[in-house]
Amino acid sequence: MEQTHLPVGMLLQKATSIRAHILEMVSEAKSGHPGGSLSAVEILVSLYFYKMRHDPKNPNWPDRDRFVLSKGHAAPVLYSTLAEAGYLPLDELKTLRKINSRLQGHPDRKVPGVEYAGGSLGIGLSAAIGMALAAKMDKRKNRVYALLGDGELDEGQVWEAAMAGAKFKLDNLTAIIDRNGIQQDGLTEQIMPKEPLAYKWKAFNWHVLEVDGFDFRQLIDALEKAENMRNRPTVIIAHTVKGKGVSFMEWDPAYHGKAPDKETVRKLLETMGR
Amino acid sequence: MRTALAEALLELGSKDPRIVALGADTSVSIKTNLFGDRYPERFFNVGIAEANMIGIAAGLALSGKVPFVSTYSAFVPGKCLDQIRNAIAYPRLDVKIVSSHGGLSVGPDGASHQTVEDLAAMRAVPNMQVIVPSDGPSTRALIVQASMTSGPFYFRLARPDVPTMHTATSDLRIGKATVLRAGKDVSLIACGLLVNEALEAAETLSTENISAEVIDSHTLKPLDSETILRSARKTGAIVTSEEHNIIGGLGGAVAETVTDSYPVPVARIGIRDTFGESGEHPELMKKYGLTSKEIIETARKLVRTR
């Protein structure tokens, strides 16, 4: 059965559950990327539990909307969201990064619901363009969403794809940038400045929206506006905080790719009421 | 070969609506624009952006299309190994890369546009199937078969017009090497433009009472080890030839196979781990030792010292 829209109150609950899953799974794995997973929780929740047309019981439904996680290191947020949606058992989350698990360190297509094997940065928007072109050729109504990291925007291929998305007038494509301001080596504006980011995308002929990436109403509103746009792809710059929800991780580049230990996570989950 | 590519695409386009083609500002040169003229809604020119082209092809394949990606082999795979391995080979998508102007065949353009390493790179990527056709008819037949064979392919085509060796292609199969001439003293295993050189070499060798078997090993991966080992058992000596670095191409593949199963002397003719340079293609082939002359000399030496 197709996933139904949840009311905003329930989206908040889903976000809390998914944050807890992310912390549990990376601490169990003793590695992974919690920071950029926690910053993207509300983005994925608004897609999988509100906006996207998809069916966890029928992952290959041809008319489903597609989600491409271009920033593949945020695999924990994708797996947790897919598990919450019913694509895989919640129990399986603790196998993340372990030998013989389906849950590879970066997304693999073995997992039901994973549309794209992201990991090497900069490629996902191109793949999303291919999916959007295919939908147009087949005259299907489905939409394609791609989530990019802001550090990922250093990759030249993103801008090759940006040109192509505008050329092909892909109004069925929405890119979302997790603008958390931090990449592996430090602050994005120190490592390689992205600003003025909105102007860059405008100059590439995209429809540009900026939102608070933790505010469901703003996210949903932007996703609706993107759908109503004609002849141009939309990019939503979602302002977020890396490590959101865990005070000592927020804004700390060290938690880009470092897992908190199990005891710390146990205490954190207690404070989250779990 | 470019004409054969264009003909194969037009044939496939009329039969199979899943076939799409992508170009990177070289489609007029390699004639895939003919497919674009016939099927404009199924042809995407992405400009000079090879990495993006591979990524878009991945997305099309993930949505059920069978994309053919074509430009010069210097740029695909040259500029996009990462995209090929991660976006296409790892998920084992039905993307068919058909690159033209392989080896030294761009001649005067020089080393920047010549490829001596593409086959080694593509062979080493898991899931990738690698094909180097030797003439127009085999190019067309193998491309048509690849469209119906699952998984990613890398085809390397040459730029110049080549003589036809495969007058009938009904027995031609991906993964099955073709014995073009039977012999018992030495096996001449070649791919691409060197197949014709090997045939010429065999003709000359026959006048010296050396009976050479000539095998067109168009599929480098999966290599037809059965045909190669059968020939090795019969002749006990192999000369490989290819327009590629002697490291990692056909010679490497054949040497690996016989070493594993039936060790016999293998002499490899190819570019000796160096870049090319400007010059007319036949001049370069001569300078870098890629003609029937080297095959004859090498085979002669191998047979005499055995």
mmCIF file of C-alpha atoms in Angstrom, chain A residues 42 51 62 81 100 125 135 152 162 200 213 232:
data_model
loop_
_atom_site.group_PDB
_atom_site.id
_atom_site.type_symbol
_atom_site.label_atom_id
_atom_site.label_comp_id
_atom_site.label_asym_id
_atom_site.label_seq_id
_atom_site.Cartn_x
_atom_site.Cartn_y
_atom_site.Cartn_z
ATOM 1 C CA GLU A 42 13.811 16.156 9.080
ATOM 2 C CA LYS A 51 5.772 14.131 0.314
ATOM 3 C CA PRO A 62 7.463 1.932 -11.473
ATOM 4 C CA THR A 81 14.149 6.030 7.624
ATOM 5 C CA ASN A 100 27.648 -10.177 5.759
ATOM 6 C CA LEU A 125 22.627 14.608 -8.928
ATOM 7 C CA ALA A 135 10.278 9.576 -16.139
ATOM 8 C CA GLU A 152 29.920 17.779 -1.784
ATOM 9 C CA ALA A 162 23.335 21.655 -12.539
ATOM 10 C CA LYS A 200 25.149 30.222 -7.856
ATOM 11 C CA GLY A 213 15.945 22.320 7.479
ATOM 12 C CA ARG A 232 12.857 24.328 -14.208
#
